Amino acid sequence: MHPYPHLYTAATSGGPTAFVTVTSPGLPDLSSAPPPEFDGPGGVWSPETLLCAAVADCFVLTFRAIARASKLEWLSLDCSVEGTLERVKGVSRFTRYVTKATLHVAAGTDQAKAKTLMEKAEHNCLVANSLTGTRELVALVIEG
């Protein structure tokens, strides 16, 4: 790992239509628009879905590092994050994130250890740690 601080850059450009282009050096462009809840067209990424995706992605990548360091063998990890956006004291903000993660492991794997490592990944996810909403992990370990 490189020493801190790490710097990341993203930019957007858009006109009066619904779509915005999200860019970052060396990465493919991404189209974004308001979600249907904000009268957007739907069918494309929105800032709200990108935020939830960032939490899910960070969880999986953090778990991968923790599992490697703990020498846990695993097959796959499916993760979804549900973010709740509410109006609090006149301001729209995410108040809650529920991470639902299903870890697939080989038969005979220590399920308690696997679940503990999932909890550790949720606790150490740098994206989730940067947010103010409450967090909940729903972790499931499946053998086979």
Coordinates of N, CA and C in Angstrom, one line a residue:
M1 N 0.8 -1.2 0.0 CA 0.0 0.0 0.0 C 0.9 1.2 0.0
H2 N 0.4 2.2 -0.7 CA 1.2 3.5 -0.7 C 0.9 4.3 0.5
P3 N 1.9 5.1 0.9 CA 1.6 5.9 2.2 C 0.5 6.9 2.0
Y4 N -0.1 7.3 3.1 CA -1.2 8.3 3.1 C -0.6 9.7 3.0
P5 N -1.3 10.7 2.5 CA -2.6 10.7 2.1 C -2.7 10.1 0.6
H6 N -3.9 9.5 0.3 CA -4.2 9.1 -1.0 C -5.1 10.2 -1.6
L7 N -4.9 10.5 -2.8 CA -5.8 11.5 -3.5 C -6.6 10.9 -4.6
Y8 N -7.9 11.2 -4.8 CA -8.7 10.7 -5.8 C -9.4 11.8 -6.5
T9 N -9.6 11.7 -7.8 CA -10.2 12.8 -8.6 C -11.3 12.3 -9.4
A10 N -12.4 12.9 -9.4 CA -13.5 12.6 -10.3 C -14.1 14.0 -10.7
A11 N -14.7 14.0 -11.9 CA -15.3 15.3 -12.4 C -16.6 14.9 -13.1
T12 N -17.4 15.9 -13.3 CA -18.6 15.8 -14.0 C -18.8 16.9 -15.0
S13 N -19.6 16.7 -16.1 CA -20.0 17.7 -17.0 C -21.4 17.4 -17.5
G14 N -22.2 18.4 -17.7 CA -23.5 18.2 -18.2 C -24.2 19.5 -18.6
G15 N -25.2 19.4 -19.3 CA -26.0 20.5 -19.7 C -27.4 20.5 -19.1
P16 N -28.3 21.2 -19.7 CA -29.6 21.3 -19.2 C -30.5 20.0 -19.3
T17 N -30.0 19.0 -20.0 CA -30.7 17.7 -20.0 C -30.4 16.9 -18.8
A18 N -31.1 15.8 -18.6 CA -30.9 15.0 -17.4 C -29.6 14.4 -17.2
F19 N -28.9 14.1 -18.3 CA -27.7 13.2 -18.2 C -26.4 14.1 -17.9
V20 N -25.6 13.5 -17.0 CA -24.3 14.0 -16.7 C -23.2 13.0 -17.0
T21 N -22.0 13.4 -17.4 CA -20.9 12.5 -17.6 C -20.0 12.6 -16.5
V22 N -19.7 11.4 -15.9 CA -18.8 11.3 -14.7 C -17.5 10.8 -15.3
T23 N -16.4 11.5 -15.0 CA -15.1 11.1 -15.5 C -14.0 11.1 -14.4
S24 N -13.0 10.3 -14.6 CA -11.8 10.2 -13.8 C -10.7 9.8 -14.6
P25 N -9.5 10.4 -14.4 CA -8.3 10.1 -15.3 C -8.1 8.6 -15.3
G26 N -8.0 8.1 -16.6 CA -7.7 6.7 -16.8 C -8.8 5.7 -16.7
L27 N -10.0 6.2 -16.5 CA -11.2 5.4 -16.3 C -12.2 5.7 -17.4
P28 N -13.1 4.7 -17.8 CA -14.1 5.0 -18.8 C -15.1 5.9 -18.2
D29 N -15.7 6.7 -19.1 CA -16.8 7.7 -18.7 C -18.0 6.9 -18.2
L30 N -18.8 7.5 -17.4 CA -20.0 6.9 -16.9 C -21.1 7.9 -17.0
S31 N -22.3 7.5 -17.5 CA -23.4 8.4 -17.6 C -24.2 8.3 -16.3
S32 N -24.7 9.5 -15.8 CA -25.5 9.6 -14.6 C -26.6 10.5 -14.8
A33 N -27.7 10.3 -14.0 CA -28.8 11.2 -14.1 C -29.6 11.1 -12.7
P34 N -30.5 12.0 -12.4 CA -31.2 11.9 -11.2 C -32.1 10.6 -11.2
P35 N -32.3 10.0 -10.1 CA -33.1 8.8 -10.0 C -34.6 9.2 -10.2
P36 N -35.4 8.2 -10.5 CA -36.9 8.4 -10.7 C -37.5 9.2 -9.5
E37 N -37.0 8.9 -8.3 CA -37.5 9.6 -7.1 C -37.3 11.1 -7.1
F38 N -36.4 11.5 -7.9 CA -36.2 13.0 -8.1 C -36.5 13.4 -9.6
D39 N -37.5 12.7 -10.1 CA -38.0 12.9 -11.5 C -37.0 12.7 -12.6
G40 N -36.0 11.9 -12.3 CA -35.0 11.5 -13.3 C -35.6 10.4 -14.2
P41 N -34.9 10.1 -15.3 CA -35.4 9.1 -16.3 C -35.3 7.7 -15.9
G42 N -34.4 7.4 -14.9 CA -34.2 6.0 -14.5 C -33.4 5.3 -15.6
G43 N -33.0 4.1 -15.2 CA -32.2 3.3 -16.2 C -30.7 3.6 -16.3
V44 N -30.3 4.6 -15.5 CA -28.8 4.9 -15.5 C -28.4 5.1 -14.0
W45 N -27.1 5.1 -13.8 CA -26.6 5.3 -12.5 C -27.0 6.7 -12.0
S46 N -27.2 6.9 -10.7 CA -27.5 8.2 -10.1 C -26.4 8.4 -9.0
P47 N -26.3 9.6 -8.5 CA -25.4 9.7 -7.4 C -25.7 8.8 -6.2
E48 N -27.0 8.6 -6.0 CA -27.5 7.8 -4.9 C -27.1 6.3 -5.1
T49 N -27.3 5.8 -6.3 CA -26.9 4.4 -6.5 C -25.4 4.2 -6.6
L50 N -24.7 5.3 -7.0 CA -23.2 5.2 -7.0 C -22.7 5.1 -5.6
L51 N -23.3 5.9 -4.7 CA -22.9 5.9 -3.3 C -23.1 4.5 -2.7
C52 N -24.3 3.9 -2.9 CA -24.5 2.5 -2.4 C -23.6 1.5 -3.0
A53 N -23.3 1.7 -4.3 CA -22.4 0.8 -5.0 C -21.0 0.9 -4.4
A54 N -20.6 2.1 -4.1 CA -19.2 2.3 -3.5 C -19.1 1.6 -2.2
V55 N -20.2 1.6 -1.4 CA -20.1 0.9 -0.1 C -20.0 -0.6 -0.3
A56 N -20.8 -1.1 -1.2 CA -20.8 -2.5 -1.5 C -19.4 -3.0 -2.1
D57 N -18.9 -2.2 -3.0 CA -17.6 -2.5 -3.6 C -16.5 -2.5 -2.6
C58 N -16.5 -1.4 -1.7 CA -15.5 -1.3 -0.7 C -15.6 -2.5 0.3
F59 N -16.8 -2.9 0.6 CA -17.0 -4.1 1.5 C -16.3 -5.3 1.0
V60 N -16.6 -5.6 -0.3 CA -16.0 -6.8 -0.9 C -14.5 -6.7 -1.0
L61 N -14.0 -5.6 -1.4 CA -12.5 -5.4 -1.5 C -11.8 -5.5 -0.1
T62 N -12.5 -4.9 0.9 CA -12.0 -5.0 2.2 C -12.0 -6.4 2.7
F63 N -13.1 -7.1 2.5 CA -13.2 -8.5 2.9 C -12.1 -9.4 2.2
R64 N -11.9 -9.1 0.9 CA -10.8 -9.9 0.2 C -9.5 -9.7 0.9
A65 N -9.1 -8.5 1.3 CA -7.8 -8.3 2.0 C -7.8 -8.9 3.3
I66 N -8.9 -8.8 4.1 CA -8.9 -9.4 5.4 C -8.9 -10.9 5.3
A67 N -9.6 -11.5 4.4 CA -9.6 -13.0 4.3 C -8.3 -13.5 3.9
R68 N -7.6 -12.8 3.0 CA -6.2 -13.2 2.5 C -5.3 -13.2 3.7
A69 N -5.3 -12.1 4.5 CA -4.5 -11.9 5.7 C -4.8 -13.0 6.8
S70 N -6.0 -13.4 6.8 CA -6.5 -14.4 7.8 C -6.4 -15.9 7.2
K71 N -6.0 -16.0 6.0 CA -5.8 -17.3 5.4 C -7.2 -18.0 5.3
L72 N -8.3 -17.3 5.0 CA -9.6 -17.9 4.8 C -9.8 -18.2 3.4
E73 N -10.0 -19.4 3.0 CA -10.3 -19.8 1.6 C -11.8 -19.6 1.4
W74 N -12.2 -18.9 0.3 CA -13.6 -18.7 0.0 C -13.8 -18.7 -1.5
L75 N -15.1 -18.9 -1.9 CA -15.4 -19.1 -3.3 C -15.9 -17.8 -4.0
S76 N -16.9 -17.2 -3.3 CA -17.4 -15.9 -3.9 C -18.2 -15.2 -2.8
L77 N -18.4 -13.9 -3.1 CA -19.1 -13.0 -2.1 C -20.0 -12.1 -2.9
D78 N -21.3 -12.2 -2.6 CA -22.3 -11.4 -3.2 C -22.7 -10.3 -2.1
C79 N -22.8 -9.1 -2.6 CA -23.1 -8.0 -1.6 C -24.0 -7.0 -2.3
S80 N -25.0 -6.6 -1.5 CA -25.8 -5.4 -1.9 C -26.0 -4.5 -0.8
V81 N -26.1 -3.2 -1.1 CA -26.3 -2.2 0.0 C -27.5 -1.4 -0.3
E82 N -28.3 -1.3 0.7 CA -29.6 -0.5 0.6 C -29.4 0.7 1.4
G83 N -29.5 1.9 0.8 CA -29.3 3.1 1.5 C -30.7 3.8 1.6
T84 N -31.0 4.3 2.8 CA -32.2 5.0 3.1 C -31.9 6.5 3.1
L85 N -32.6 7.2 2.2 CA -32.5 8.7 2.1 C -33.7 9.3 2.7
E86 N -33.5 10.2 3.7 CA -34.6 10.8 4.4 C -34.4 12.3 4.5
R87 N -35.4 13.0 4.9 CA -35.3 14.4 5.1 C -35.2 14.6 6.6
V88 N -34.0 15.2 7.0 CA -33.7 15.3 8.5 C -33.4 16.8 8.7
K89 N -34.2 17.5 9.5 CA -34.1 18.9 9.8 C -33.9 19.7 8.6
G90 N -34.8 19.4 7.6 CA -34.8 20.2 6.4 C -33.8 19.9 5.4
V91 N -33.0 18.8 5.6 CA -31.9 18.5 4.7 C -32.0 17.0 4.3
S92 N -31.9 16.7 3.0 CA -31.9 15.3 2.5 C -30.6 14.7 2.8
R93 N -30.6 13.5 3.5 CA -29.4 12.8 3.7 C -29.6 11.3 3.9
F94 N -28.6 10.5 3.7 CA -28.7 9.1 3.9 C -28.6 8.9 5.4
T95 N -29.5 8.2 5.9 CA -29.6 7.9 7.4 C -29.2 6.5 7.8
R96 N -29.3 5.6 6.8 CA -29.0 4.2 7.1 C -28.5 3.4 5.9
Y97 N -27.6 2.5 6.2 CA -27.1 1.6 5.1 C -27.2 0.2 5.6
V98 N -27.8 -0.7 4.9 CA -27.9 -2.1 5.2 C -27.1 -2.8 4.2
T99 N -26.0 -3.5 4.6 CA -25.2 -4.3 3.8 C -25.6 -5.7 3.9
K100 N -26.1 -6.3 2.8 CA -26.5 -7.7 2.8 C -25.4 -8.5 2.0
A101 N -24.7 -9.4 2.7 CA -23.6 -10.1 2.1 C -23.7 -11.6 2.3
T102 N -23.6 -12.3 1.2 CA -23.6 -13.8 1.2 C -22.3 -14.3 0.8
L103 N -21.6 -15.0 1.7 CA -20.3 -15.6 1.4 C -20.4 -17.0 1.1
H104 N -19.9 -17.5 0.0 CA -19.9 -18.9 -0.4 C -18.5 -19.5 -0.1
V105 N -18.5 -20.5 0.7 CA -17.3 -21.2 1.1 C -17.4 -22.7 0.8
A106 N -16.2 -23.3 0.8 CA -16.2 -24.8 0.6 C -16.7 -25.5 1.9
A107 N -17.2 -26.7 1.7 CA -17.7 -27.5 2.8 C -16.5 -27.7 3.8
G108 N -16.9 -27.6 5.1 CA -15.9 -27.7 6.1 C -15.2 -26.5 6.6
T109 N -15.5 -25.4 5.9 CA -14.9 -24.1 6.3 C -15.5 -23.6 7.7
D110 N -14.7 -23.0 8.5 CA -15.1 -22.5 9.8 C -16.0 -21.3 9.6
Q111 N -17.3 -21.6 9.7 CA -18.3 -20.6 9.4 C -18.3 -19.4 10.4
A112 N -17.9 -19.7 11.7 CA -17.8 -18.6 12.7 C -16.7 -17.7 12.3
K113 N -15.6 -18.2 11.9 CA -14.4 -17.4 11.5 C -14.8 -16.6 10.2
A114 N -15.5 -17.2 9.3 CA -15.9 -16.5 8.1 C -16.8 -15.3 8.4
K115 N -17.8 -15.6 9.3 CA -18.7 -14.5 9.6 C -18.0 -13.4 10.4
T116 N -17.1 -13.7 11.3 CA -16.3 -12.7 12.0 C -15.5 -11.9 11.0
L117 N -14.9 -12.5 10.0 CA -14.2 -11.7 9.0 C -15.1 -10.8 8.2
M118 N -16.3 -11.2 8.0 CA -17.3 -10.4 7.3 C -17.6 -9.1 8.2
E119 N -17.8 -9.4 9.4 CA -18.0 -8.3 10.4 C -16.8 -7.3 10.4
K120 N -15.6 -7.9 10.4 CA -14.4 -7.1 10.4 C -14.3 -6.2 9.2
A121 N -14.7 -6.8 8.0 CA -14.7 -6.1 6.8 C -15.7 -4.9 6.8
E122 N -16.9 -5.1 7.4 CA -17.8 -4.1 7.4 C -17.3 -2.9 8.4
H123 N -16.7 -3.3 9.4 CA -16.2 -2.4 10.4 C -15.0 -1.5 9.8
N124 N -14.2 -2.1 8.9 CA -13.0 -1.5 8.3 C -13.2 -0.9 6.9
C125 N -14.4 -1.0 6.4 CA -14.7 -0.4 5.1 C -14.5 1.1 5.1
L126 N -13.5 1.6 4.4 CA -13.2 3.1 4.5 C -14.3 3.9 3.9
V127 N -15.0 3.5 2.9 CA -16.1 4.3 2.4 C -17.3 4.4 3.4
A128 N -17.7 3.2 4.0 CA -18.7 3.3 5.0 C -18.3 4.1 6.2
N129 N -17.1 4.0 6.6 CA -16.6 4.7 7.7 C -16.6 6.2 7.5
S130 N -16.7 6.6 6.2 CA -16.7 8.1 5.9 C -18.1 8.6 5.9
L131 N -19.1 7.8 6.1 CA -20.5 8.2 6.0 C -21.1 8.4 7.4
T132 N -22.2 9.1 7.5 CA -22.7 9.4 8.9 C -23.9 8.6 9.2
G133 N -24.5 7.9 8.3 CA -25.7 7.1 8.6 C -25.4 5.9 9.4
T134 N -26.4 5.3 10.1 CA -26.2 4.1 10.8 C -26.0 2.9 9.8
R135 N -25.3 1.9 10.3 CA -25.0 0.8 9.5 C -25.4 -0.5 10.1
E136 N -25.8 -1.4 9.2 CA -26.2 -2.8 9.6 C -25.7 -3.8 8.6
L137 N -25.1 -4.9 9.1 CA -24.6 -5.9 8.3 C -25.5 -7.2 8.5
V138 N -26.0 -7.7 7.4 CA -26.8 -8.9 7.3 C -25.9 -9.9 6.6
A139 N -25.2 -10.8 7.4 CA -24.1 -11.7 6.8 C -24.6 -13.1 6.8
L140 N -24.4 -13.8 5.7 CA -24.8 -15.2 5.6 C -23.6 -15.9 5.0
V141 N -23.3 -17.1 5.6 CA -22.2 -17.9 5.1 C -22.9 -19.2 4.6
I142 N -22.6 -19.6 3.3 CA -23.2 -20.8 2.7 C -22.0 -21.7 2.3
E143 N -22.1 -22.9 2.7 CA -21.1 -24.0 2.3 C -21.6 -24.7 1.1
G144 N -20.6 -25.0 0.3 CA -21.0 -25.9 -0.9 C -20.7 -25.2 -2.2

